[in-house]
Short mmCIF file of C-alpha atoms in Angstrom, two decimals:
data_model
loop_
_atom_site.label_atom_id
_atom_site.label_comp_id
_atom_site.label_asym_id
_atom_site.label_seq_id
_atom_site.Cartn_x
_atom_site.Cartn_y
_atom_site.Cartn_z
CA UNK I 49 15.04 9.10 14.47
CA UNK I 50 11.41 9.62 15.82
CA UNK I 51 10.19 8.29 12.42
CA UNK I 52 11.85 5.45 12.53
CA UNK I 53 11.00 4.87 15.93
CA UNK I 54 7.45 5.14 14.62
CA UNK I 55 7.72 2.69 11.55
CA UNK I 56 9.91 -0.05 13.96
CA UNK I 57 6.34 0.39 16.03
CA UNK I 58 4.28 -0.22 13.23
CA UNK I 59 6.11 -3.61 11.69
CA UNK I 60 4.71 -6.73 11.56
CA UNK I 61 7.35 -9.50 11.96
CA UNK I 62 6.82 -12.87 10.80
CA UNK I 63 8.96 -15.95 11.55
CA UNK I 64 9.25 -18.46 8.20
CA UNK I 65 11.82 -20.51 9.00
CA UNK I 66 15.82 -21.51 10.37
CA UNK I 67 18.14 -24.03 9.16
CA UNK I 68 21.58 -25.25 9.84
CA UNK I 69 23.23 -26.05 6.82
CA UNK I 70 26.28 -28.11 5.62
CA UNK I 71 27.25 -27.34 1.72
CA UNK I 72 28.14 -30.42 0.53
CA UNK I 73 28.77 -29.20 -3.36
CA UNK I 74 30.32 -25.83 -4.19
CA UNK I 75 27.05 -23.91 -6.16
CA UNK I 76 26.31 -20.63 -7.89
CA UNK I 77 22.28 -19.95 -7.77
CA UNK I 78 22.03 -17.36 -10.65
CA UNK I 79 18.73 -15.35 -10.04
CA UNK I 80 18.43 -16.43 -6.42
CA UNK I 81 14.87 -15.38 -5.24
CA UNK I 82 12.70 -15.73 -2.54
CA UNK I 83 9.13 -13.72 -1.16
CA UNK I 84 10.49 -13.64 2.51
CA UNK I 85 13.85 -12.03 3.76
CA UNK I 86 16.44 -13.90 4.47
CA UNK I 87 19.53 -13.65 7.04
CA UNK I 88 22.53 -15.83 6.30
CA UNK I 89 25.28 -16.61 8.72
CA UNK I 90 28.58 -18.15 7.65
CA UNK I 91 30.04 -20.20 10.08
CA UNK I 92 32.84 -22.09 8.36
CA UNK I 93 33.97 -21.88 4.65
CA UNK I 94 32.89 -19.74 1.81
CA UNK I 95 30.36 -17.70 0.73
CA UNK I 96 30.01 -14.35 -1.69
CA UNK I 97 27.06 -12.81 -3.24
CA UNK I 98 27.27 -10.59 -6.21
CA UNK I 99 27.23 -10.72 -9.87
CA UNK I 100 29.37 -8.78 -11.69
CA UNK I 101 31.53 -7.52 -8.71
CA UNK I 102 31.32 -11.17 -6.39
CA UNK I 103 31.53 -10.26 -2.39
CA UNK I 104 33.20 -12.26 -0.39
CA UNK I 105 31.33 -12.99 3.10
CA UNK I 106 34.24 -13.60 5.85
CA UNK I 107 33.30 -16.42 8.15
CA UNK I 108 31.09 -14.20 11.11
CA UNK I 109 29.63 -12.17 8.78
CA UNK I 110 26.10 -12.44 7.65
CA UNK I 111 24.36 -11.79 4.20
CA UNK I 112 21.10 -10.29 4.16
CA UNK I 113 19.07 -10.48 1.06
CA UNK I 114 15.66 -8.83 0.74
CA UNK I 115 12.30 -10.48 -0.27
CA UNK I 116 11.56 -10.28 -3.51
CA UNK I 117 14.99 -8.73 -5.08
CA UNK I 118 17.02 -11.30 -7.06
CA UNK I 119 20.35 -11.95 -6.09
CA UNK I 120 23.60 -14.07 -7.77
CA UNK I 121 24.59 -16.44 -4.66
CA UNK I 122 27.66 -18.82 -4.39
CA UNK I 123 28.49 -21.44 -1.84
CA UNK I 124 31.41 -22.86 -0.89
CA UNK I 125 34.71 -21.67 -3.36
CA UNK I 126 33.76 -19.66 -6.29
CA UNK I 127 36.65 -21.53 -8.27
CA UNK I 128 34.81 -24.77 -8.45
CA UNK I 129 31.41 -23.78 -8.14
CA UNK I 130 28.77 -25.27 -10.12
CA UNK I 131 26.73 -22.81 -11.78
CA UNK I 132 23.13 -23.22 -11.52
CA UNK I 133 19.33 -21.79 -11.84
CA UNK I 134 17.30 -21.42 -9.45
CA UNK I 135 14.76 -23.99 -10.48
CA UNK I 136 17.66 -26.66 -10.93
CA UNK I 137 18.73 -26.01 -7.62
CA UNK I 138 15.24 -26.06 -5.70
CA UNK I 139 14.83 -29.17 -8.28
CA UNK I 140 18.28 -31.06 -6.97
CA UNK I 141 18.93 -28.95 -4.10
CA UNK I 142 19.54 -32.33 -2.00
CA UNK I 143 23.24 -32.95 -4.15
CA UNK I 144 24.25 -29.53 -2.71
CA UNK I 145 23.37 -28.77 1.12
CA UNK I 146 22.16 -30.89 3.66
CA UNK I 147 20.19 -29.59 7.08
CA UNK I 148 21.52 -30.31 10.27
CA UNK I 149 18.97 -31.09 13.62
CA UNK I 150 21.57 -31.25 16.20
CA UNK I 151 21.85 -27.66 18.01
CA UNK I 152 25.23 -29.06 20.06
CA UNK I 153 26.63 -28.98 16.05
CA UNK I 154 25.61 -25.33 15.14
CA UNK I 155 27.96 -23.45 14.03
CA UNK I 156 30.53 -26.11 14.29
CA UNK I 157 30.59 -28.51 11.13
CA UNK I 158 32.72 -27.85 8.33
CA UNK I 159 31.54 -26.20 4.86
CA UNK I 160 27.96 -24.54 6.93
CA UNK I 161 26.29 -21.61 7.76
CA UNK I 162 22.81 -20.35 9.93
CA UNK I 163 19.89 -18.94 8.36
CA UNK I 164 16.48 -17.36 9.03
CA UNK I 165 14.07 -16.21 7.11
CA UNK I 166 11.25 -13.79 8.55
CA UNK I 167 8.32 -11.42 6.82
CA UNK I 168 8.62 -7.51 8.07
CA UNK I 169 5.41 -5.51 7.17
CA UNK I 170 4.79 -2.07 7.64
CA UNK I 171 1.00 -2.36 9.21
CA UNK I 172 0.74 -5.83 8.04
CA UNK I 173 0.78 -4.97 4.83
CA UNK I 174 3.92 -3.18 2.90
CA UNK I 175 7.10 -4.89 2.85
CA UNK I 176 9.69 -2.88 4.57
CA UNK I 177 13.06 -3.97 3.04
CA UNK I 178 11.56 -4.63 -0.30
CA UNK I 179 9.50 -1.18 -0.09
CA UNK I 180 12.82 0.76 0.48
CA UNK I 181 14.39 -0.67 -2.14
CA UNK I 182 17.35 -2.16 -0.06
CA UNK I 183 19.56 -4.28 -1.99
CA UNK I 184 21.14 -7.31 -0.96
CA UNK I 185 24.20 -6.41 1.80
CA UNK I 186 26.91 -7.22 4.33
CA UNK I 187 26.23 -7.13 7.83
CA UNK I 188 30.05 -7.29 9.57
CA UNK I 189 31.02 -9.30 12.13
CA UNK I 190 28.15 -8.66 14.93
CA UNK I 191 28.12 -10.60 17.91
CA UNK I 192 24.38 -9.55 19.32
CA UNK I 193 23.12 -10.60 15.80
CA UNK I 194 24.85 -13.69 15.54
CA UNK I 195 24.08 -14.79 19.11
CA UNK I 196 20.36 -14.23 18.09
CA UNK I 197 20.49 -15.99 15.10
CA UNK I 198 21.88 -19.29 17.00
CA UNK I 199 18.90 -18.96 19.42
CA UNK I 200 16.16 -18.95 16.74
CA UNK I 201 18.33 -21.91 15.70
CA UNK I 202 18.40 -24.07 18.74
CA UNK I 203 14.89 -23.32 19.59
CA UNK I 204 13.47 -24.24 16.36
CA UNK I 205 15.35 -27.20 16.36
CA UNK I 206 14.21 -28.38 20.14
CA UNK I 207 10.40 -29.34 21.36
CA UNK I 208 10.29 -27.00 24.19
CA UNK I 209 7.64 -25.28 25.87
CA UNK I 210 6.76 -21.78 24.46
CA UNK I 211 9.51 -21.96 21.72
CA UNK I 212 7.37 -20.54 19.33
CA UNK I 213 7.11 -16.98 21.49
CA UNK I 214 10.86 -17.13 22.23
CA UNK I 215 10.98 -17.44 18.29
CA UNK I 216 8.73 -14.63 17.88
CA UNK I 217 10.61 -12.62 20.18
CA UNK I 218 14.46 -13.60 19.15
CA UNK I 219 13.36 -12.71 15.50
CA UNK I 220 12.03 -9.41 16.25
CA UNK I 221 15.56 -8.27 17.80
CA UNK I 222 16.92 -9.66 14.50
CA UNK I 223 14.60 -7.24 12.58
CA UNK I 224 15.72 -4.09 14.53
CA UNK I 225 18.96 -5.16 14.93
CA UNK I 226 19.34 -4.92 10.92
CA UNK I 227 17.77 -1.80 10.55
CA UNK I 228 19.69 -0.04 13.92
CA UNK I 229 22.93 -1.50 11.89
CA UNK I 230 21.85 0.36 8.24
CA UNK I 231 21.11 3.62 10.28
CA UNK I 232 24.21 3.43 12.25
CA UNK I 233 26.29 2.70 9.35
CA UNK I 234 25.19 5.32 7.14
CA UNK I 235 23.69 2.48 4.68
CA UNK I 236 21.28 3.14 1.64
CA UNK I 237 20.87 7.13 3.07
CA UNK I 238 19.01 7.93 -0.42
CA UNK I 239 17.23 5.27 -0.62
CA UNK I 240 15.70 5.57 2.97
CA UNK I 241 15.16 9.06 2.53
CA UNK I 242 13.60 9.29 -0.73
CA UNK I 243 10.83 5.53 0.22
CA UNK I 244 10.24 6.38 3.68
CA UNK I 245 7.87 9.36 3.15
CA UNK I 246 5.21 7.10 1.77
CA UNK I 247 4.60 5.33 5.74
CA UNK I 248 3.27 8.95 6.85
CA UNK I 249 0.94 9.13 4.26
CA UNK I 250 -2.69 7.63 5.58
CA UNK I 251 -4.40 6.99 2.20
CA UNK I 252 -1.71 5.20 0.45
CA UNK I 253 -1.66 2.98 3.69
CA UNK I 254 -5.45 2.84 3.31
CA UNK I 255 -4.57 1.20 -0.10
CA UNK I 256 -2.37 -1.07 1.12
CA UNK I 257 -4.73 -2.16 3.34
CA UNK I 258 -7.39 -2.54 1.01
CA UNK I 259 -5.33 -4.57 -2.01
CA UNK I 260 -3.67 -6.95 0.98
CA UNK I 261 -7.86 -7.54 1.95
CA UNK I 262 -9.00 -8.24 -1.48
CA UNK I 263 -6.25 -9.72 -3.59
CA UNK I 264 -8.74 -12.06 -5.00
CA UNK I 265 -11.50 -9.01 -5.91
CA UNK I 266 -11.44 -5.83 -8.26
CA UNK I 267 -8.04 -4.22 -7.40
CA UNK I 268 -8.81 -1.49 -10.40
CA UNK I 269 -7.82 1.80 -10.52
CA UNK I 270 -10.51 2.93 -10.15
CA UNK I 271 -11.68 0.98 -7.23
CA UNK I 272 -7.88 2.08 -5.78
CA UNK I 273 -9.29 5.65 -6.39
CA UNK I 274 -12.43 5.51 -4.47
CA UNK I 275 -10.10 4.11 -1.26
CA UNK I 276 -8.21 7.05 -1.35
CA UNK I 277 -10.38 9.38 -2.19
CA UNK I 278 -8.51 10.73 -5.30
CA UNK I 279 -9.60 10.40 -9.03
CA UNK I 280 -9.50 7.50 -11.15
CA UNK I 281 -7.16 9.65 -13.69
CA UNK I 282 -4.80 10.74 -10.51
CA UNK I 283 -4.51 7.47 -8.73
CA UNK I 284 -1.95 5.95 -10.52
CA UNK I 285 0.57 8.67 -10.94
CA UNK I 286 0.03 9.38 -6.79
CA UNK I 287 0.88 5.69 -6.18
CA UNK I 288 4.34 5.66 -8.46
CA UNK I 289 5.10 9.26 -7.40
CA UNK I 290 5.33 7.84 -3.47
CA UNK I 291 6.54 4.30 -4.24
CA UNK I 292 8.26 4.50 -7.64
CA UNK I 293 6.06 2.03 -8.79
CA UNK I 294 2.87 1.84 -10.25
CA UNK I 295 0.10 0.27 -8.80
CA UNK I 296 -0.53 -2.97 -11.11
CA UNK I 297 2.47 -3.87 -10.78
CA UNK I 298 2.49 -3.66 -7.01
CA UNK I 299 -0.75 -5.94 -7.06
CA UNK I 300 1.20 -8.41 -9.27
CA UNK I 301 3.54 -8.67 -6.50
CA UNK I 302 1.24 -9.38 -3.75
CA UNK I 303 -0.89 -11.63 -5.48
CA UNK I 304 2.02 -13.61 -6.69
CA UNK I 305 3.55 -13.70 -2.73
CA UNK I 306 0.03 -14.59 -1.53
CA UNK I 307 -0.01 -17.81 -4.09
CA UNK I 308 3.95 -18.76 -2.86
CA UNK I 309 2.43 -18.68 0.64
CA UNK I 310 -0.92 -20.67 0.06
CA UNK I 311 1.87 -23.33 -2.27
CA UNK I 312 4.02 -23.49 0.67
CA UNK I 313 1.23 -23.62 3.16
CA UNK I 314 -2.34 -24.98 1.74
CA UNK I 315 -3.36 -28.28 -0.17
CA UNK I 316 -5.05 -26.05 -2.52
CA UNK I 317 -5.03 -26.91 -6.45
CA UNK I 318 -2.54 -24.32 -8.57
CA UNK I 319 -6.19 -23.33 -10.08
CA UNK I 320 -8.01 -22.51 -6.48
CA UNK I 321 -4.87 -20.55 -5.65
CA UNK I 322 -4.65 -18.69 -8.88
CA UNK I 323 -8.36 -17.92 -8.44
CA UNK I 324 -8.26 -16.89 -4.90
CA UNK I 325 -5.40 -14.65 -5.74
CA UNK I 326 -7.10 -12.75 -8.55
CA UNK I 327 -6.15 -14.57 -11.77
CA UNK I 328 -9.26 -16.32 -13.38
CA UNK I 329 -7.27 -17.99 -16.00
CA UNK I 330 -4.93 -20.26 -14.88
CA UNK I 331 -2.67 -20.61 -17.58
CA UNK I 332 -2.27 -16.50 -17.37
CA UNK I 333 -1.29 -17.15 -13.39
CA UNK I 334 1.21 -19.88 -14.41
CA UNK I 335 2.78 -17.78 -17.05
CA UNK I 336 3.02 -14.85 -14.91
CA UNK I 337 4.53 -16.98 -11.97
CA UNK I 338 6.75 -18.84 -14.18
CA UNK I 339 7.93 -15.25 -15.28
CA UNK I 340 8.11 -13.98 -11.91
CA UNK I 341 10.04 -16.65 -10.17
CA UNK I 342 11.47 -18.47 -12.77
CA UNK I 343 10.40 -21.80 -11.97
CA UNK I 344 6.58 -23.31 -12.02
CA UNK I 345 3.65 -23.09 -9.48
CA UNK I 346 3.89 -27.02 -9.08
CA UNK I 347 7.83 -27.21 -8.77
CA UNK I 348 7.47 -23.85 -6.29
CA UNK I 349 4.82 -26.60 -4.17
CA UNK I 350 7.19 -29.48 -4.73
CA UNK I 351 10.05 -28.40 -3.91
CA UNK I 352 10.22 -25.12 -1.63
CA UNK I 353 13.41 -22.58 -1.34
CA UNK I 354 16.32 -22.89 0.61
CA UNK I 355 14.84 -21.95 3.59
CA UNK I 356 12.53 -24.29 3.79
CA UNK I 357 14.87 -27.36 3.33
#
């Protein structure tokens, strides 16, 4: 437990965004995907997450879903539900939810559920769910969570003074509040066990570090070597052997949440972002983000995820 005391220390926790939302069209999202975690509460109706095996999320309950793991998503009943790709529903998502700005209404219309979506980085730089490999679960009926949630909620929605540290605050109890509820429930046991080792290690953290600082630079192996002190030949297997992945492929994934962030965020051109995220050919950056995400840079800009409705 001291460990984990240690890593909650050490997490970074970003605030991205909260919406109150009214389905208005029942939807599948096949390949739902986002960079940032995201916290769903059901408040009235239906919702189920799953695949091959669907899960049914009772109204109370909340879905979490990872960054960067893919997910099959349906809203309202899975009976009528339109099935749909991601880009066609970031592309028409206005025909199937709606976002509510009243807090007296939260949690109270028909067809709608709460939901926040928040970074957590170990130092800053790693990204804790995603790192651990957590898969997208069920959080039961909580009532400390869900009262949480509704504050980020009504704050966000309200133009009070010092909202944004009450945010900052409210969504850093949601953050330990998910992980206290994995550890009490016995949740994902291998997969904590075999991914945590890697935060006690000081020179893979010194590579984190170093490929968050220069995403746009030489992220080599052998420049990765030379940070931690290990040889060009060695660096690669040391990086899978405590991750499970290697470390290209790693990069790939920050440079590729970077350039969501600067689309989401920046007036930059697709080609400044691609360059300032390491990719001098921009027709390479588009393929690869296509490939990632399944939908364009310039779609990703024009029209953002479900959190940010």
């Amino acid at each position: 437990m001291e460990d984990y005391n240690k890593i909650i220390e050490s997490l970074g926790v970003k605030f991205v965004k909260a919406r109150h939302i009214r389905i208005l069209q029942p939807i599948t999202i096949k390949n739902f995907y986002d960079v940032q975690n995201s916290l769903t509460i059901l408040y009235d109706g239906e919702v189920s997450f799953g695949s091959d095996e669907s899960q049914k999320v009772e109204e109370g309950d909340m879905l979490f879903i990872p960054g960067g793991k893919h997910a099959t998503v349906t809203y309202g009943n899975t009976q009528t539900a339109k099935t749909v790709s991601n880009e066609e529903f970031m592309t028409n998502r206005d025909n199937y939810i709606e976002a509510g700005h009243d807090p007296a209404l939260i949690g109270k219309l028909p067809n709608s559920f709460g939901l926040i979506s928040f970074e957590a980085k170990v130092f800053d730089t790693v990204n804790f769910f995603t790192s651990l490999d957590v898969p997208p679960f069920l959080i039961k009926r909580d009532d400390q969570i869900a009262a949480t949630i509704n504050q980020i909620l009504t704050e966000d929605m309200l133009d009070t003074p010092g909202k944004g540290r009450i945010i900052k605050i409210k969504t850093e109890e949601v953050v330990i509040e998910i992980i206290r509820y994995i550890l009490k429930n016995k949740l994902f046991v291998e997969q904590l066990v075999t991914n945590s080792t890697y935060f006690k290690d000081p020179r893979l953290i010194d590579i984190f570090a170093y490929i968050k600082d220069n995403l746009g630079g030489d992220l080599s192996n052998k420049v990765l070597a030379n940070v931690a002190n290990v040889s060009e030949d060695y660096v690669g297997q040391y990086f899978k052997m405590l991750t499970g992945i290697n470390p290209q492929d790693y990069i790939e994934y920050q440079r590729m949440e970077k350039a969501v962030d600067l689309l989401r965020t920046s007036k930059k051109s697709i080609r400044a972002i691609g360059s300032d995220v390491g990719y001098k050919d921009t027709a390479y950056f588009c393929r690869r983000f296509k490939m990632m995400f399944g939908i364009p840079a310039g779609k990703m800009r024009r029209r953002e995820s479900l959190m940010n409705v």
